[in-house]
Amino acid sequence: MHRMNQETLNIETSGRGTYDISSEIQSIVNKSSIKAGLCNLFLQHTSASLIFCENADSTVRVDLENFMANIAPDGAPIYQHDMEGPDDMPAHIRTILTQNSLTIPIINGRCALGTWQGIYLWEHRTSGHNRSIIITLQG
Amino acid sequence: MHRMNQETLNIETSGRGTYDISSEIQSIVNKSSIKAGLCNLFLQHTSASLIFCENADSTVRVDLENFMANIAPDGAPIYQHDMEGPDDMPAHIRTILTQNSLTIPIINGRCALGTWQGIYLWEHRTSGHNRSIIITLQG
Amino acid sequence: MHRMNQETLNIETSGRGTYDISSEIQSIVNKSSIKAGLCNLFLQHTSASLIFCENADSTVRVDLENFMANIAPDGAPIYQHDMEGPDDMPAHIRTILTQNSLTIPIINGRCALGTWQGIYLWEHRTSGHNRSIIITLQG
């Protein structure tokens, strides 16, 4: 193993919801021409996260939103931290319950995702944000 | 650092529950003869996950099941996604709350787990499934 | 990519709460003189975890504690596993809901955290413990 590439991917979100970034990540792997190795994604934020999720039926992601809204409701009186509004603290909770760093194997030049797996950026703030993901490829 | 090995481990589950895969993973590390490095496990599914968990008292894993059943109950009327039955959406929720990719250091040819740590595949569907884990070793 | 360093960081906690370890990790990166690569942190315990969290307003971490106390209360009658007291099983639940292994890119000799990201050890037991983190640097 002799190669390492790093680059940054910026994603402009339009507010709370999941954004499929699988093809953007695969494009970066293609460009590197690494055929076997690992791909690490690191999201530099505390109010958005990265998940692997079912990529066929979009109601899965609707249900995930509703699940999170249930266990970490916006504006709950229990929160002390609400400087940036009722969605501020729930965004931090949703982030620590999911991930900010994902590592994916590369096999035959492809992110070796399962048939039903997609890579999603999950924006937890209600307003849109510019989110940075550092991609480190090893091969 | 000059070596990288990749292989796939298939685990046949018999339905919902935790399966200790620590010794299977250690066997793969042994075979590689890598003495110092990293081991990444990547589970290619969206309704099962990987966790590090206490390996001594099995009631820990019973309690984890009950915890998940409480916060993401099967067949809850809130779910829109139920194509594959009442355990379909809860399986996706349990997956995003845990992990699909784990990285473990290798020291002296061993996965450097703590004394009480085991590596578990957690099947979230009530019926058995064939689950694939890609193991990438770097040393 | 030709280098790999491993070492262990021990943190003595004084009981439940979050401990900022960002500067300890950066010191280890500095000492290695790796300028570009990856840093993996692996916590060898099942009743403490690692998170990336907002590092500016400490009420975020107070709210995270309260959130966890709400969904996994100490001494809940549902738990079978309580050998080490009412905080024993909740500590395992909090651990599986967060992480034990984090991978962070290194860019220009720095852990490439976002502006508001800190790396925290989260002690989930009410009493103090000695916690071991294995740090693997690749560059």
Short mmCIF file of C-alpha atoms in Angstrom, two decimals:
data_model
loop_
_atom_site.label_atom_id
_atom_site.label_comp_id
_atom_site.label_asym_id
_atom_site.label_seq_id
_atom_site.Cartn_x
_atom_site.Cartn_y
_atom_site.Cartn_z
CA MET A 1 0.00 0.00 0.00
CA HIS A 2 1.69 3.16 -1.20
CA ARG A 3 -0.86 5.79 -2.02
CA MET A 4 -2.94 8.31 -0.15
CA ASN A 5 -5.13 11.07 -1.63
CA GLN A 6 -7.04 13.72 0.27
CA GLU A 7 -9.63 16.16 -0.93
CA THR A 8 -12.61 18.14 0.29
CA LEU A 9 -16.17 17.82 -0.96
CA ASN A 10 -18.55 20.70 -0.24
CA ILE A 11 -22.28 20.05 -0.15
CA GLU A 12 -24.81 22.88 -0.01
CA THR A 13 -27.88 21.61 1.83
CA SER A 14 -31.33 23.17 1.69
CA GLY A 15 -32.19 22.29 5.29
CA ARG A 16 -33.11 19.23 7.34
CA GLY A 17 -33.11 15.98 5.40
CA THR A 18 -30.91 13.31 3.84
CA TYR A 19 -28.74 13.90 0.75
CA ASP A 20 -27.42 10.96 -1.26
CA ILE A 21 -23.70 11.56 -1.84
CA SER A 22 -22.83 8.04 -3.09
CA SER A 23 -22.14 9.10 -6.67
CA GLU A 24 -20.03 12.11 -5.63
CA ILE A 25 -17.88 9.80 -3.49
CA GLN A 26 -17.58 7.21 -6.27
CA SER A 27 -16.45 9.95 -8.70
CA ILE A 28 -13.63 10.90 -6.35
CA VAL A 29 -12.61 7.23 -6.08
CA ASN A 30 -12.68 6.96 -9.90
CA LYS A 31 -10.45 10.00 -10.30
CA SER A 32 -7.86 8.55 -7.90
CA SER A 33 -7.68 5.32 -9.93
CA ILE A 34 -7.22 3.39 -6.65
CA LYS A 35 -8.48 -0.16 -7.24
CA ALA A 36 -8.24 -1.69 -3.75
CA GLY A 37 -8.09 0.10 -0.43
CA LEU A 38 -10.14 2.26 1.90
CA CYS A 39 -12.11 5.47 1.64
CA ASN A 40 -12.66 7.56 4.77
CA LEU A 41 -15.26 10.33 4.88
CA PHE A 42 -14.99 12.91 7.64
CA LEU A 43 -17.72 15.52 8.12
CA GLN A 44 -16.41 18.66 9.86
CA HIS A 45 -19.63 19.65 11.64
CA THR A 46 -21.55 18.99 14.85
CA SER A 47 -25.09 19.52 13.57
CA ALA A 48 -25.05 17.20 10.55
CA SER A 49 -23.91 13.60 10.15
CA LEU A 50 -23.14 10.75 7.76
CA ILE A 51 -25.08 7.49 7.53
CA PHE A 52 -25.31 4.40 5.41
CA CYS A 53 -28.99 3.94 4.60
CA GLU A 54 -31.40 1.99 2.44
CA ASN A 55 -31.39 3.64 -0.98
CA ALA A 56 -34.52 2.20 -2.65
CA ASP A 57 -37.61 3.41 -0.77
CA SER A 58 -37.49 7.05 0.30
CA THR A 59 -40.07 6.47 3.06
CA VAL A 60 -37.23 4.88 5.07
CA ARG A 61 -35.66 8.32 5.36
CA VAL A 62 -39.00 9.95 6.17
CA ASP A 63 -39.42 7.44 9.01
CA LEU A 64 -35.87 8.14 10.24
CA GLU A 65 -36.73 11.86 10.43
CA ASN A 66 -39.88 11.09 12.37
CA PHE A 67 -38.02 8.76 14.71
CA MET A 68 -35.47 11.47 15.51
CA ALA A 69 -38.19 14.12 15.88
CA ASN A 70 -39.78 11.84 18.46
CA ILE A 71 -36.74 11.09 20.62
CA ALA A 72 -35.14 14.55 20.27
CA PRO A 73 -37.98 16.99 19.57
CA ASP A 74 -37.25 20.54 18.49
CA GLY A 75 -37.66 23.11 21.24
CA ALA A 76 -38.04 20.63 24.11
CA PRO A 77 -38.04 22.54 27.41
CA ILE A 78 -35.33 20.19 28.76
CA TYR A 79 -32.63 21.83 26.55
CA GLN A 80 -30.45 24.60 28.00
CA HIS A 81 -28.62 25.11 24.69
CA ASP A 82 -30.91 26.94 22.24
CA MET A 83 -28.81 29.90 21.09
CA GLU A 84 -29.45 29.21 17.41
CA GLY A 85 -33.09 28.23 17.80
CA PRO A 86 -35.30 25.24 18.64
CA ASP A 87 -33.46 22.93 16.17
CA ASP A 88 -29.99 23.72 17.60
CA MET A 89 -29.70 21.14 20.41
CA PRO A 90 -31.68 18.41 18.59
CA ALA A 91 -29.14 18.74 15.74
CA HIS A 92 -26.28 17.98 18.16
CA ILE A 93 -28.17 14.99 19.64
CA ARG A 94 -28.95 13.55 16.19
CA THR A 95 -25.28 13.96 15.29
CA ILE A 96 -23.89 12.07 18.28
CA LEU A 97 -26.43 9.25 17.70
CA THR A 98 -25.17 8.79 14.12
CA GLN A 99 -21.63 9.33 12.71
CA ASN A 100 -19.18 11.94 11.47
CA SER A 101 -16.54 9.56 10.11
CA LEU A 102 -17.23 6.56 7.85
CA THR A 103 -14.71 4.12 6.39
CA ILE A 104 -15.64 2.17 3.25
CA PRO A 105 -13.60 -0.53 1.50
CA ILE A 106 -12.67 -0.01 -2.15
CA ILE A 107 -12.71 -3.19 -4.26
CA ASN A 108 -12.13 -3.22 -8.03
CA GLY A 109 -12.20 0.55 -8.02
CA ARG A 110 -15.67 0.72 -6.45
CA CYS A 111 -16.90 1.67 -2.97
CA ALA A 112 -17.94 -1.82 -1.86
CA LEU A 113 -21.41 -0.83 -0.66
CA GLY A 114 -24.11 -3.48 -0.37
CA THR A 115 -26.91 -3.56 -2.95
CA TRP A 116 -29.25 -1.47 -0.80
CA GLN A 117 -26.68 0.81 0.81
CA GLY A 118 -26.32 4.47 -0.05
CA ILE A 119 -24.08 7.07 1.62
CA TYR A 120 -26.09 10.00 2.95
CA LEU A 121 -25.26 13.36 4.40
CA TRP A 122 -27.93 14.06 7.00
CA GLU A 123 -28.56 17.76 7.58
CA HIS A 124 -30.09 18.24 11.04
CA ARG A 125 -30.60 22.03 10.97
CA THR A 126 -33.87 23.32 9.53
CA SER A 127 -32.06 25.92 7.39
CA GLY A 128 -29.57 25.18 4.61
CA HIS A 129 -25.85 24.98 5.37
CA ASN A 130 -22.59 24.53 3.48
CA ARG A 131 -21.08 21.24 4.71
CA SER A 132 -17.49 20.05 4.22
CA ILE A 133 -16.47 16.42 3.96
CA ILE A 134 -12.79 15.47 3.86
CA ILE A 135 -12.21 12.33 1.78
CA THR A 136 -9.06 10.32 2.42
CA LEU A 137 -8.33 7.47 0.01
CA GLN A 138 -5.73 4.80 0.72
CA GLY A 139 -4.72 2.24 -1.87
CA MET B 1 3.38 0.32 6.10
CA HIS B 2 3.28 -1.81 2.99
CA ARG B 3 0.57 -4.41 3.17
CA MET B 4 -3.16 -4.56 2.63
CA ASN B 5 -5.38 -7.64 2.58
CA GLN B 6 -9.09 -7.82 1.84
CA GLU B 7 -11.53 -10.65 2.25
CA THR B 8 -15.20 -11.31 2.85
CA LEU B 9 -16.69 -13.10 5.84
CA ASN B 10 -20.22 -14.48 5.48
CA ILE B 11 -22.34 -15.03 8.57
CA GLU B 12 -25.64 -16.89 8.46
CA THR B 13 -27.87 -15.53 11.19
CA SER B 14 -30.91 -17.26 12.64
CA GLY B 15 -32.82 -14.02 13.24
CA ARG B 16 -32.76 -11.06 15.60
CA GLY B 17 -29.95 -11.13 18.12
CA THR B 18 -26.22 -10.61 18.64
CA TYR B 19 -23.56 -12.94 17.20
CA ASP B 20 -20.02 -12.90 18.59
CA ILE B 21 -17.64 -12.73 15.61
CA SER B 22 -14.46 -11.88 17.57
CA SER B 23 -12.77 -15.23 16.99
CA GLU B 24 -13.61 -15.27 13.26
CA ILE B 25 -12.02 -11.83 12.90
CA GLN B 26 -8.95 -12.84 14.92
CA SER B 27 -8.50 -15.91 12.68
CA ILE B 28 -8.40 -13.68 9.61
CA VAL B 29 -5.82 -11.44 11.31
CA ASN B 30 -3.74 -14.54 12.21
CA LYS B 31 -3.80 -15.79 8.63
CA SER B 32 -2.53 -12.42 7.34
CA SER B 33 0.43 -12.53 9.74
CA ILE B 34 0.13 -8.74 10.14
CA LYS B 35 1.61 -7.85 13.54
CA ALA B 36 0.83 -4.12 13.79
CA GLY B 37 -1.78 -2.15 11.90
CA LEU B 38 -5.52 -1.72 11.52
CA CYS B 39 -8.47 -3.99 10.81
CA ASN B 40 -11.61 -2.49 9.25
CA LEU B 41 -14.91 -4.39 9.24
CA PHE B 42 -17.59 -3.23 6.82
CA LEU B 43 -21.09 -4.75 6.94
CA GLN B 44 -22.88 -4.48 3.58
CA HIS B 45 -26.45 -4.26 4.91
CA THR B 46 -28.97 -1.71 6.19
CA SER B 47 -30.91 -3.94 8.60
CA ALA B 48 -28.03 -5.36 10.66
CA SER B 49 -25.07 -3.70 12.33
CA LEU B 50 -21.73 -4.13 14.12
CA ILE B 51 -21.06 -3.24 17.75
CA PHE B 52 -18.38 -3.61 20.38
CA CYS B 53 -20.11 -5.00 23.45
CA GLU B 54 -19.48 -6.51 26.88
CA ASN B 55 -18.64 -10.17 26.34
CA ALA B 56 -19.02 -11.65 29.82
CA ASP B 57 -22.66 -11.43 30.91
CA SER B 58 -25.18 -12.25 28.18
CA THR B 59 -27.95 -10.29 29.95
CA VAL B 60 -26.25 -7.14 28.65
CA ARG B 61 -27.29 -8.15 25.15
CA VAL B 62 -30.81 -9.07 26.31
CA ASP B 63 -31.11 -5.60 27.81
CA LEU B 64 -29.83 -4.00 24.58
CA GLU B 65 -32.57 -5.83 22.65
CA ASN B 66 -35.18 -4.62 25.11
CA PHE B 67 -33.85 -1.08 24.94
CA MET B 68 -34.13 -1.07 21.14
CA ALA B 69 -37.57 -2.70 21.24
CA ASN B 70 -38.65 0.16 23.49
CA ILE B 71 -37.37 3.10 21.46
CA ALA B 72 -38.09 1.55 18.01
CA PRO B 73 -40.94 -0.91 18.52
CA ASP B 74 -41.90 -3.34 15.78
CA GLY B 75 -45.02 -2.37 13.88
CA ALA B 76 -45.34 1.13 15.35
CA PRO B 77 -48.12 3.00 13.48
CA ILE B 78 -45.72 5.95 12.89
CA TYR B 79 -43.76 3.97 10.23
CA GLN B 80 -44.63 4.44 6.53
CA HIS B 81 -42.04 1.85 5.46
CA ASP B 82 -43.29 -1.66 6.29
CA MET B 83 -42.99 -3.55 2.97
CA GLU B 84 -41.14 -6.45 4.52
CA GLY B 85 -43.16 -6.57 7.72
CA PRO B 86 -43.36 -4.99 11.19
CA ASP B 87 -39.60 -5.49 11.85
CA ASP B 88 -38.53 -3.79 8.58
CA MET B 89 -38.32 -0.13 9.63
CA PRO B 90 -37.15 -0.85 13.22
CA ALA B 91 -34.22 -2.76 11.65
CA HIS B 92 -33.18 0.35 9.70
CA ILE B 93 -33.49 2.55 12.81
CA ARG B 94 -31.42 0.15 14.95
CA THR B 95 -28.80 0.12 12.18
CA ILE B 96 -28.37 3.88 11.96
CA LEU B 97 -28.16 4.11 15.79
CA THR B 98 -25.23 1.65 15.82
CA GLN B 99 -22.51 1.09 13.13
CA ASN B 100 -21.75 -0.59 9.83
CA SER B 101 -18.00 0.07 9.78
CA LEU B 102 -15.62 -0.58 12.68
CA THR B 103 -11.85 0.01 12.78
CA ILE B 104 -9.76 -1.94 15.30
CA PRO B 105 -6.01 -1.60 15.97
CA ILE B 106 -3.82 -4.70 15.57
CA ILE B 107 -0.98 -4.95 18.11
CA ASN B 108 1.35 -7.96 18.37
CA GLY B 109 -0.81 -9.79 15.86
CA ARG B 110 -3.99 -9.40 17.97
CA CYS B 111 -7.09 -7.23 17.61
CA ALA B 112 -6.40 -4.91 20.52
CA LEU B 113 -9.81 -5.25 22.15
CA GLY B 114 -10.24 -4.40 25.82
CA THR B 115 -10.69 -7.25 28.32
CA TRP B 116 -14.49 -7.04 28.22
CA GLN B 117 -14.90 -6.12 24.56
CA GLY B 118 -16.29 -8.50 21.97
CA ILE B 119 -17.13 -7.78 18.33
CA TYR B 120 -20.78 -8.56 17.56
CA LEU B 121 -22.87 -8.75 14.44
CA TRP B 122 -26.33 -7.56 15.45
CA GLU B 123 -29.10 -9.00 13.29
CA HIS B 124 -32.14 -6.71 13.47
CA ARG B 125 -34.56 -8.70 11.29
CA THR B 126 -36.66 -11.37 13.02
CA SER B 127 -35.85 -13.97 10.33
CA GLY B 128 -32.38 -15.33 9.52
CA HIS B 129 -30.25 -13.66 6.85
CA ASN B 130 -26.90 -14.20 5.15
CA ARG B 131 -24.71 -11.22 6.07
CA SER B 132 -21.46 -10.16 4.38
CA ILE B 133 -18.63 -8.39 6.15
CA ILE B 134 -15.65 -7.09 4.18
CA ILE B 135 -12.46 -7.18 6.22
CA THR B 136 -9.60 -4.89 5.22
CA LEU B 137 -6.30 -5.37 7.02
CA GLN B 138 -3.47 -2.84 6.84
CA GLY B 139 -0.04 -3.54 8.30
CA MET C 1 2.18 6.13 2.46
CA HIS C 2 4.92 4.52 4.47
CA ARG C 3 4.51 5.22 8.14
CA MET C 4 2.43 3.88 11.01
CA ASN C 5 2.76 4.79 14.71
CA GLN C 6 0.83 3.31 17.60
CA GLU C 7 0.63 4.39 21.19
CA THR C 8 -1.71 4.30 24.16
CA LEU C 9 -3.19 7.30 25.94
CA ASN C 10 -4.53 6.76 29.47
CA ILE C 11 -7.18 9.10 30.82
CA GLU C 12 -8.22 9.07 34.46
CA THR C 13 -11.85 10.15 34.68
CA SER C 14 -13.61 11.44 37.78
CA GLY C 15 -16.96 9.92 36.86
CA ARG C 16 -19.79 10.49 34.42
CA GLY C 17 -19.21 13.36 32.03
CA THR C 18 -17.36 14.47 28.90
CA TYR C 19 -13.59 15.06 28.81
CA ASP C 20 -12.03 17.08 26.00
CA ILE C 21 -9.03 15.10 24.70
CA SER C 22 -8.47 17.14 21.50
CA SER C 23 -5.18 18.68 22.65
CA GLU C 24 -3.78 15.35 23.92
CA ILE C 25 -4.50 13.80 20.51
CA GLN C 26 -2.97 16.76 18.65
CA SER C 27 0.19 16.46 20.79
CA ILE C 28 0.58 12.84 19.73
CA VAL C 29 0.12 13.84 16.08
CA ASN C 30 2.74 16.60 16.53
CA LYS C 31 5.26 14.18 18.03
CA SER C 32 4.85 11.80 15.07
CA SER C 33 5.60 14.59 12.59
CA ILE C 34 3.07 13.05 10.19
CA LYS C 35 1.79 15.84 7.93
CA ALA C 36 -0.92 14.08 5.93
CA GLY C 37 -2.78 10.89 6.80
CA LEU C 38 -5.24 9.44 9.27
CA CYS C 39 -5.52 9.18 13.03
CA ASN C 40 -7.60 6.36 14.53
CA LEU C 41 -8.67 6.42 18.19
CA PHE C 42 -9.82 3.16 19.74
CA LEU C 43 -11.29 3.10 23.26
CA GLN C 44 -10.90 -0.30 24.93
CA HIS C 45 -14.02 -0.16 27.11
CA THR C 46 -17.75 -0.94 26.98
CA SER C 47 -18.99 1.65 29.48
CA ALA C 48 -17.38 4.78 28.03
CA SER C 49 -17.25 6.14 24.48
CA LEU C 50 -15.76 8.69 22.08
CA ILE C 51 -17.67 11.50 20.39
CA PHE C 52 -17.07 14.55 18.26
CA CYS C 53 -19.01 17.36 19.89
CA GLU C 54 -19.51 21.11 19.87
CA ASN C 55 -16.64 22.63 21.84
CA ALA C 56 -17.85 26.18 22.51
CA ASP C 57 -20.88 26.08 24.80
CA SER C 58 -20.66 23.55 27.63
CA THR C 59 -24.47 23.40 28.00
CA VAL C 60 -24.45 21.21 24.86
CA ARG C 61 -22.77 18.49 26.91
CA VAL C 62 -25.13 19.03 29.85
CA ASP C 63 -28.06 18.55 27.46
CA LEU C 64 -26.46 15.40 26.02
CA GLU C 65 -26.22 13.96 29.54
CA ASN C 66 -29.86 14.79 30.18
CA PHE C 67 -30.89 13.29 26.87
CA MET C 68 -29.14 10.01 27.70
CA ALA C 69 -30.50 10.02 31.27
CA ASN C 70 -33.96 10.28 29.73
CA ILE C 71 -33.73 7.48 27.18
CA ALA C 72 -31.57 5.14 29.31
CA PRO C 73 -32.31 6.02 32.94
CA ASP C 74 -30.14 4.64 35.75
CA GLY C 75 -31.74 1.78 37.64
CA ALA C 76 -34.67 1.26 35.25
CA PRO C 77 -36.57 -1.89 36.30
CA ILE C 78 -36.35 -3.18 32.68
CA TYR C 79 -32.61 -3.99 33.08
CA GLN C 80 -31.53 -7.52 34.02
CA HIS C 81 -27.85 -6.55 34.08
CA ASP C 82 -27.13 -4.50 37.23
CA MET C 83 -24.17 -6.31 38.83
CA GLU C 84 -22.14 -3.15 39.21
CA GLY C 85 -25.04 -0.89 40.19
CA PRO C 86 -27.82 1.20 38.66
CA ASP C 87 -25.43 2.94 36.21
CA ASP C 88 -24.01 -0.34 34.85
CA MET C 89 -26.47 -1.17 32.05
CA PRO C 90 -27.16 2.49 31.07
CA ALA C 91 -23.37 2.82 30.53
CA HIS C 92 -23.45 -0.05 28.00
CA ILE C 93 -26.47 1.45 26.22
CA ARG C 94 -24.88 4.92 26.00
CA THR C 95 -21.74 3.26 24.61
CA ILE C 96 -23.46 1.37 21.79
CA LEU C 97 -25.40 4.55 20.84
CA THR C 98 -22.14 6.48 20.39
CA GLN C 99 -18.68 5.16 19.29
CA ASN C 100 -15.54 3.38 20.44
CA SER C 101 -13.47 3.98 17.31
CA LEU C 102 -13.03 7.32 15.53
CA THR C 103 -10.97 8.07 12.42
CA ILE C 104 -9.81 11.65 11.80
CA PRO C 105 -7.92 12.98 8.77
CA ILE C 106 -4.55 14.68 9.35
CA ILE C 107 -3.86 17.65 7.05
CA ASN C 108 -0.79 19.90 7.36
CA GLY C 109 0.11 18.12 10.59
CA ARG C 110 -3.25 18.92 12.24
CA CYS C 111 -6.29 16.79 13.06
CA ALA C 112 -8.65 18.30 10.49
CA LEU C 113 -11.51 18.97 12.90
CA GLY C 114 -14.14 21.55 12.01
CA THR C 115 -14.12 24.90 13.82
CA TRP C 116 -16.65 23.75 16.42
CA GLN C 117 -15.56 20.12 16.73
CA GLY C 118 -13.80 18.75 19.77
CA ILE C 119 -12.89 15.13 20.52
CA TYR C 120 -14.40 13.96 23.79
CA LEU C 121 -14.07 10.89 25.96
CA TRP C 122 -17.50 10.30 27.47
CA GLU C 123 -17.39 8.49 30.81
CA HIS C 124 -20.74 6.78 31.40
CA ARG C 125 -20.08 5.29 34.87
CA THR C 126 -20.83 7.49 37.88
CA SER C 127 -17.47 6.67 39.51
CA GLY C 128 -14.03 7.51 38.07
CA HIS C 129 -12.21 4.99 35.86
CA ASN C 130 -8.86 4.68 34.13
CA ARG C 131 -9.59 4.58 30.38
CA SER C 132 -7.21 3.46 27.62
CA ILE C 133 -7.27 4.80 24.08
CA ILE C 134 -5.04 3.28 21.40
CA ILE C 135 -3.97 5.85 18.83
CA THR C 136 -2.89 4.62 15.40
CA LEU C 137 -1.40 7.20 13.05
CA GLN C 138 -0.89 6.54 9.34
CA GLY C 139 0.99 8.97 7.12
#
